[in-house]
XYZ file of C-alpha atoms in Angstrom:
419
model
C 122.029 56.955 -110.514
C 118.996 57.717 -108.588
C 118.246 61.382 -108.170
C 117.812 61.689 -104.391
C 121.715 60.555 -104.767
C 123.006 62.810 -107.612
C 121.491 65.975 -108.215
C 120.664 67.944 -111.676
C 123.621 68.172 -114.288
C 125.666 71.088 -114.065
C 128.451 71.930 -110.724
C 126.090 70.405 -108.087
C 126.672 67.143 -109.997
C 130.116 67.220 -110.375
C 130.481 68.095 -106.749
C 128.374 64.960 -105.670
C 130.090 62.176 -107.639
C 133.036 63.466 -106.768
C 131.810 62.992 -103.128
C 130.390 59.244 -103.806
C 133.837 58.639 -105.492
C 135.855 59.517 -102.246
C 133.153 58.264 -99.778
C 133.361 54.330 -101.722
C 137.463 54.293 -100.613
C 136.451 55.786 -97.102
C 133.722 53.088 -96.760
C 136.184 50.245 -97.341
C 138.738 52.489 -95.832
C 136.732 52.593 -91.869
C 135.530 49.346 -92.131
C 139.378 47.907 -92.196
C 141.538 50.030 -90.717
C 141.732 49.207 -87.237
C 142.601 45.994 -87.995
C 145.180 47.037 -90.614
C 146.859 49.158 -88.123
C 146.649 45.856 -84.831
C 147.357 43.235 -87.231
C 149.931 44.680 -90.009
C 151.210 47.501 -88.449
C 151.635 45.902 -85.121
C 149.937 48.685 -83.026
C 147.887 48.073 -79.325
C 144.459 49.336 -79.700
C 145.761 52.289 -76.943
C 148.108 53.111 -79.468
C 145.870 53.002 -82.050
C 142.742 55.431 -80.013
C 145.819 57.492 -78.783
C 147.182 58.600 -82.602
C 144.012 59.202 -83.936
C 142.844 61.286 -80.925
C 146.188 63.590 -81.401
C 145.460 63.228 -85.282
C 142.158 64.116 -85.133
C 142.521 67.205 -82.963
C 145.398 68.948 -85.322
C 142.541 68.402 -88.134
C 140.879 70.694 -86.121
C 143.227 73.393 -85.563
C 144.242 73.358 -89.387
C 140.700 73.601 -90.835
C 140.593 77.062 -90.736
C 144.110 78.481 -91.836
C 143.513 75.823 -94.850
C 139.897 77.498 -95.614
C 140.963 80.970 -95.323
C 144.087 80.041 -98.173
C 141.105 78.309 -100.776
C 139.561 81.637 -100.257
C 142.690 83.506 -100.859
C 143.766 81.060 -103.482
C 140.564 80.008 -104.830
C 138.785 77.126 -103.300
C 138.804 74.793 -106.628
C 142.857 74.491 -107.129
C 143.303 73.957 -102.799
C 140.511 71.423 -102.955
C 142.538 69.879 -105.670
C 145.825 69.953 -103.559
C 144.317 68.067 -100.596
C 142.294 65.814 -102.109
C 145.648 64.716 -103.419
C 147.471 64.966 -99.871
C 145.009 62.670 -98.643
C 145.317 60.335 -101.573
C 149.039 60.932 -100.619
C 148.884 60.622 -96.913
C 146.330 57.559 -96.974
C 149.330 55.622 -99.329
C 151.753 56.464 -96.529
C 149.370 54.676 -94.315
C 151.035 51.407 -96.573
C 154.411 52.212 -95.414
C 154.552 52.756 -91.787
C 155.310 49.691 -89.125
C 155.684 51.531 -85.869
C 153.934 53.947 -83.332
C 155.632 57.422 -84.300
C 155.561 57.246 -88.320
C 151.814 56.236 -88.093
C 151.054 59.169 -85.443
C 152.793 61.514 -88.143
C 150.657 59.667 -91.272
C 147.514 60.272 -89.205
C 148.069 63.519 -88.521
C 148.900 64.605 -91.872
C 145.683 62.478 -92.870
C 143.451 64.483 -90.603
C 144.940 67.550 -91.804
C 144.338 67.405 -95.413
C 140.722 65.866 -94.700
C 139.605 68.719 -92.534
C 140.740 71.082 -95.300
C 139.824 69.429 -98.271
C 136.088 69.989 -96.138
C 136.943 73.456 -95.861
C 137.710 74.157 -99.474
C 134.810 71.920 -100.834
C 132.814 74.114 -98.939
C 133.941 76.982 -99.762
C 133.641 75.367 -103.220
C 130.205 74.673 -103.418
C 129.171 77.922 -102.067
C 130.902 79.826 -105.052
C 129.092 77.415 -107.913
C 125.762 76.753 -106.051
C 123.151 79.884 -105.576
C 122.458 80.523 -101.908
C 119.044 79.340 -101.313
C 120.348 76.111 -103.437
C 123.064 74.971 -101.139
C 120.855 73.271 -98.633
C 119.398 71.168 -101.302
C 123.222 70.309 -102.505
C 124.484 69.229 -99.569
C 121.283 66.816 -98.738
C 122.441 65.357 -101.733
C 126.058 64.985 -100.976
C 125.058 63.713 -98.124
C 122.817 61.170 -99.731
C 125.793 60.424 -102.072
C 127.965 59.811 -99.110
C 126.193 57.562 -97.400
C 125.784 55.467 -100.434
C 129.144 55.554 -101.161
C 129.937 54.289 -97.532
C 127.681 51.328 -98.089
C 129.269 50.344 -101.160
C 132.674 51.061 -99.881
C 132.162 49.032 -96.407
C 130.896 46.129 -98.550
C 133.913 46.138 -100.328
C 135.458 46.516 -97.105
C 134.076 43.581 -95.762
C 135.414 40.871 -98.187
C 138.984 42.026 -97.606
C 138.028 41.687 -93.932
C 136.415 37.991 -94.704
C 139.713 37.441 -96.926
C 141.545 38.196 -93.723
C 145.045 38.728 -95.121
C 148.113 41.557 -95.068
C 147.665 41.831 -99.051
C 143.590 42.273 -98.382
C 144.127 45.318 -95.954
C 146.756 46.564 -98.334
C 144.530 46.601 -101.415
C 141.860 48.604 -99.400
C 143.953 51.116 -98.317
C 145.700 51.374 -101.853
C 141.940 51.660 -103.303
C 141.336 54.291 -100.723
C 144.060 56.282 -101.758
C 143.219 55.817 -105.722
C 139.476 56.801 -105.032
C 140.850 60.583 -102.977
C 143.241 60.799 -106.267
C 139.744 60.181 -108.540
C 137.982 63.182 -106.718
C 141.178 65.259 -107.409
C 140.125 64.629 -111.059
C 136.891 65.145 -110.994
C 137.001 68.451 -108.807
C 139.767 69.525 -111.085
C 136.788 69.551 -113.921
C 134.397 72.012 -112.125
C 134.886 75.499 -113.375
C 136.487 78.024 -110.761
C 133.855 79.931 -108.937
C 134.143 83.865 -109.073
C 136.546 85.201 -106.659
C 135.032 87.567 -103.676
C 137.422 89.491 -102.169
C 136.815 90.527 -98.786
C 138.024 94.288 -97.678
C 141.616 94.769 -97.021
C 141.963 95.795 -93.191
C 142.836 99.975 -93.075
C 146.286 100.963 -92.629
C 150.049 99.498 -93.402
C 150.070 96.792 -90.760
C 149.705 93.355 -90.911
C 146.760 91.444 -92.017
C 144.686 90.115 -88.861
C 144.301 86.747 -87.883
C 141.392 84.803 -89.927
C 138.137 87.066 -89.016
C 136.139 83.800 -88.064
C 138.622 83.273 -84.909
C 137.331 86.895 -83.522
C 133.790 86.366 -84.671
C 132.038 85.118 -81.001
C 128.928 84.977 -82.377
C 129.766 82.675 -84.993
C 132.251 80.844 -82.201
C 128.773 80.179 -80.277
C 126.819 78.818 -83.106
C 129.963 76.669 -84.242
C 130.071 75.483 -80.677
C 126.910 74.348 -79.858
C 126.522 72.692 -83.219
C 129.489 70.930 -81.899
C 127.406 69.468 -79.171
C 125.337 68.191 -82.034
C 127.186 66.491 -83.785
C 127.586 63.934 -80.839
C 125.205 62.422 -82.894
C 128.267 60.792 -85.182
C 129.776 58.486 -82.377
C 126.553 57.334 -81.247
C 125.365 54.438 -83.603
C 129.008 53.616 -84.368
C 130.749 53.431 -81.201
C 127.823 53.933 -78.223
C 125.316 51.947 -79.336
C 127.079 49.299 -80.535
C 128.681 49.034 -76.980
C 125.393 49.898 -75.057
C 123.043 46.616 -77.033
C 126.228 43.987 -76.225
C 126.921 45.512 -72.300
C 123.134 46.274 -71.226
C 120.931 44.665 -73.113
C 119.891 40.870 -74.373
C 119.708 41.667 -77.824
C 121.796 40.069 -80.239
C 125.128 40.759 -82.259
C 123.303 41.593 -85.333
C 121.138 43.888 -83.914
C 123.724 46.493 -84.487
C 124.391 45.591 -88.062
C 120.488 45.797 -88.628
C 120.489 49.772 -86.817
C 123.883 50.561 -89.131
C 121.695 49.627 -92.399
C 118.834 51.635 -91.219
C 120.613 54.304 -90.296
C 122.394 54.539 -93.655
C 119.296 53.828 -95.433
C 117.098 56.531 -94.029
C 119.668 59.084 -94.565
C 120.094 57.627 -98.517
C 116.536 58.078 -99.207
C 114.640 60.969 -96.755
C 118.153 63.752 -96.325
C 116.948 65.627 -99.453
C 113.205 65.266 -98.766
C 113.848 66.407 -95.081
C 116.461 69.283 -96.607
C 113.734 70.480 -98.794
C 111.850 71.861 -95.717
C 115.285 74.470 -94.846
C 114.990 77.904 -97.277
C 116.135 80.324 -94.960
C 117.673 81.263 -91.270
C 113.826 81.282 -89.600
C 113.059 77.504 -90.958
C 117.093 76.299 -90.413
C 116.257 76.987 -86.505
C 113.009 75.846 -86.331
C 114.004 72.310 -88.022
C 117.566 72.044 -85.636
C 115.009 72.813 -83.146
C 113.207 70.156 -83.563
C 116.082 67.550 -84.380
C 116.581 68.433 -80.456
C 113.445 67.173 -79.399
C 113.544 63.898 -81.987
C 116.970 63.429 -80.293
C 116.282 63.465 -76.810
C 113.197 61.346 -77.320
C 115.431 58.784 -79.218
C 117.793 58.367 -75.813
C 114.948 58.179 -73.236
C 113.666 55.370 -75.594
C 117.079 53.674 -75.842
C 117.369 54.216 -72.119
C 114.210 51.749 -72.031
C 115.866 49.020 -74.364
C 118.050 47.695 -70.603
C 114.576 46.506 -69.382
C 113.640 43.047 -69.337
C 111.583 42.303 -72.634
C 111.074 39.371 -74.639
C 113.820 39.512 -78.063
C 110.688 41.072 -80.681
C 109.729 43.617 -78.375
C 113.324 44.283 -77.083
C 114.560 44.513 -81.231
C 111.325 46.826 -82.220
C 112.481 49.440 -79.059
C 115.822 49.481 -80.574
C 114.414 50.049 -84.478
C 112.188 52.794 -82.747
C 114.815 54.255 -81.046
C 117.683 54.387 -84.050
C 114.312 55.584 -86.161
C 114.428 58.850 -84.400
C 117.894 59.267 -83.894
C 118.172 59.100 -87.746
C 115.217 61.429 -88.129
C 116.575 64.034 -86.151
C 120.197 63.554 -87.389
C 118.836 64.655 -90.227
C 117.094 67.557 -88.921
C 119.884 68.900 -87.544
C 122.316 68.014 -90.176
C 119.897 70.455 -92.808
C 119.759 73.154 -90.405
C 122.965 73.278 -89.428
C 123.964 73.434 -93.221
C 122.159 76.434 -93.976
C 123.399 78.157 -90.594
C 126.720 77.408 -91.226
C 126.296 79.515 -94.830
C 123.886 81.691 -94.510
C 126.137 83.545 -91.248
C 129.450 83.511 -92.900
C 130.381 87.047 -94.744
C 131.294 86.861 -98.507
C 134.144 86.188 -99.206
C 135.043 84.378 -96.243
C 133.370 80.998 -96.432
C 136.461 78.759 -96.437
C 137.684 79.893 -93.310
C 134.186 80.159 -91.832
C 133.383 76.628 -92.936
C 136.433 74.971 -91.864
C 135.721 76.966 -88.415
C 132.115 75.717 -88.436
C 133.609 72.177 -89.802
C 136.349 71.609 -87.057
C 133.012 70.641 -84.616
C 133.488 66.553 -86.990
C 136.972 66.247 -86.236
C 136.668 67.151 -82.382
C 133.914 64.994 -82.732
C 135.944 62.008 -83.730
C 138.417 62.934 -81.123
C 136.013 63.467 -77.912
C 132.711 61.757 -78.689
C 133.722 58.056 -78.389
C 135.220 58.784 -74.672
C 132.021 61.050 -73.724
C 129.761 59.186 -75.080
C 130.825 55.954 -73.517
C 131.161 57.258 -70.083
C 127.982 58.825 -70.373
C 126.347 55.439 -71.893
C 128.289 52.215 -71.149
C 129.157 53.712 -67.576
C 126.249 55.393 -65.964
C 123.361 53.163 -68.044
C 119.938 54.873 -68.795
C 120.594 57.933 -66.768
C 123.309 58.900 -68.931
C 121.135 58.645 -71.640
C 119.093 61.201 -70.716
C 121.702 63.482 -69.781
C 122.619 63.021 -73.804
C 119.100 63.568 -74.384
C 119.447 66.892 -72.578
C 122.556 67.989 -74.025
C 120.790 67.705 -77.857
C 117.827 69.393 -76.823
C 119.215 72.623 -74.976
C 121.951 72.764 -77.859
C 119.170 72.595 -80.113
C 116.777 75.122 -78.413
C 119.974 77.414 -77.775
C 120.523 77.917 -81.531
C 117.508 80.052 -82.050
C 118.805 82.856 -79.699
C 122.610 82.418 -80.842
C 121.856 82.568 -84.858
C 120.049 85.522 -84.260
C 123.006 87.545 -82.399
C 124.949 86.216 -85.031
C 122.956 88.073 -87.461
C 122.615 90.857 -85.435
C 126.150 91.787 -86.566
C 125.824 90.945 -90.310
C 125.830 93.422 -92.378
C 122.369 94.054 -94.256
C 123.746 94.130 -97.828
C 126.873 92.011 -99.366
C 130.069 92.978 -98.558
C 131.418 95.003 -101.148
C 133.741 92.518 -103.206
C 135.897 92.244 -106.579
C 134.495 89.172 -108.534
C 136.809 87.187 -111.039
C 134.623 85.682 -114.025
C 134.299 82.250 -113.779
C 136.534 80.252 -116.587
C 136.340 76.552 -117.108
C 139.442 74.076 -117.298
């Protein structure tokens, strides 16, 4: 396996094939479930936007109670548990033939994803040193992406097969690939446990510290805004090329592959420029400005052109929406860590995390409106959006750190033991 996919032996690895084994079900898994759930389940495609949007935004709400128990219960054995509720929850997804059981089955879905995030998180930051984690993730992120490939080709022979038992074997090979990262999370050893301070007195214990942290809020929110990005060459673009342009179908198939490609081969490279708070900022920064540039020049693609020209402002275009997506996804990565108090990182992760699920919930309907409905000029008011998000980051990370304290937080630590 190619090492931009699978980094050095030791947890890192462990962590990443256990990410390329869940992300080859998922990849099958996205390319066929819509039409498992309008053809086999019998659902409208209202019904269908309607349950995921309600799914979607209790994924949100539970990522941080389920971060803040892997740090109480150590984020190895949770990450365990939910890998195996979603392996669980995507099976139920076999069973249900009306509107309510498949709202509950998505909802429990969304739910154990957002916290199996949170605890793998909260995982990796335990095993993998701090100015390492970064580099890790560029890989898992590489190893995702491949694993979506693979998966979505998979994905697309059931869909050529066309039949109930097709859909059902994808889903069932979903569910077997979530119960294969179970196992192979199950092998890492258990990170030392940091113990944050008790609160003083007899009372209670607080809500999760994260939900009263507004520094961390603001930096969670506006990389929120940035991750936009995730609807855009899925759902927008897609919709944009066949409602405003002349190119052709395939266009988008061609701007998927690149997409997925560029991210497969350049995340680590472009991760490797992130050490520290100062570069994180400086290279989310920038993802701003790639990003706005890439929606003025999609903006241009509703002129009149001949097909070559028309097709090489499109490449252009998805070429720096890639680029910075990448920018911003390294950044944000070491933001996200490098602000949340020891101790703590489950439930600031799955805080920091919730920003994918919401989204999955809000982006397709914001993005369209923006897009499909006002044409160019709502592409620049996207473009906008990334870049003031982007340039606002600087001045929120550093009032977040503003009220970190300048040594570790005092903490009991548990030797690590393996399996």
């Amino acid at each position: 396996m190619p090492e931009r996919w699978i980094p050095a032996a030791g947890p890192a690895r462990g962590l990443a094939v256990a990410q390329l084994v869940n992300s080859l079900g998922d990849g099958a898994y996205y390319v066929c479930s819509a039409l498992y759930f309008s053809q086999v389940v019998g659902l409208s495609a209202a019904q269908i936007g309607l349950g995921l949007t309600v799914a979607w935004g209790v994924g949100a709400v539970a990522g941080v109670p389920l971060g803040n128990l892997a740090d109480r219960r150590g984020p190895r054995g949770t990450a365990v548990a939910l890998a195996l509720a979603t392996a669980v929850c995507v099976a139920a997804f076999l069973t249900v033939r009306s509107f309510l059981p498949f709202v509950l089955a998505a909802c429990a879905y969304a739910t154990a994803q957002c916290g199996l995030a949170a605890a793998r998180q909260s995982l990796l930051a335990g095993l993998v040193g701090r100015g390492e984690r970064t580099g890790v993730l560029a890989h898992l992120q590489s190893a995702l992406n491949a694993g979506l490939a693979l998966g979505a080709a998979l994905g697309g022979l059931a869909l050529h097969i066309g039949t109930a038992g097709a859909y059902l074997t994808v889903l069932a090979f979903d569910a077997a690939a979530f119960a294969g990262c179970a196992l192979l999370l199950a092998r890492l050893p258990e990170p030392g446990r940091v113990t944050a301070p008790a609160p003083e007195g007899d009372g209670p214990a607080p809500a999760p510290s994260v939900l009263r942290d507004g520094p961390y809020a603001l930096v969670a929110a506006l990389n929120m805004v940035l991750l936009l990005r995730m609807p855009l060459i899925s759902v927008a673009v897609p919709l944009w090329i066949a409602e405003h342009t002349t190119a052709p179908g395939w266009s988008v198939s061609a701007l998927l592959v690149l997409n997925t490609g560029a991210v497969m081969l350049f995340q680590v490279r472009t991760a490797a420029a992130v050490r520290d708070l100062p570069s994180a900022v400086r290279t989310v920064r920038s993802g701003g400005v790639l990003m706005l540039v890439s929606c003025a020049v999609f903006a241009g693609s509703a002129l009149d052109a001949p097909l070559w020209a028309l097709f090489a402002v499109l490449l252009v275009a998805a070429g720096l929406q890639v680029w910075g997506e990448m920018r911003q996804s390294a950044g944000a990565w070491q933001i996200g860590f490098d602000l949340a108090p020891a101790g703590r990182q489950g439930q600031y992760q799955g805080f920091f995390g919730a920003g994918v699920p919401v989204a999955r919930m809000l982006g397709p309907l914001l993005l369209t409106t923006l897009i499909v409905t006002w044409g160019p000029p709502g592409w620049l008011v996207l473009g906008a959006l990334f870049l003031g998000a982007g340039a606002a980051m600087g001045p929120a990370v550093r009032w977040a750190e503003r009220g970190r304290p300048t040594a570790p937080v005092a903490a009991s630590v548990r030797p690590s033991r393996q399996p």
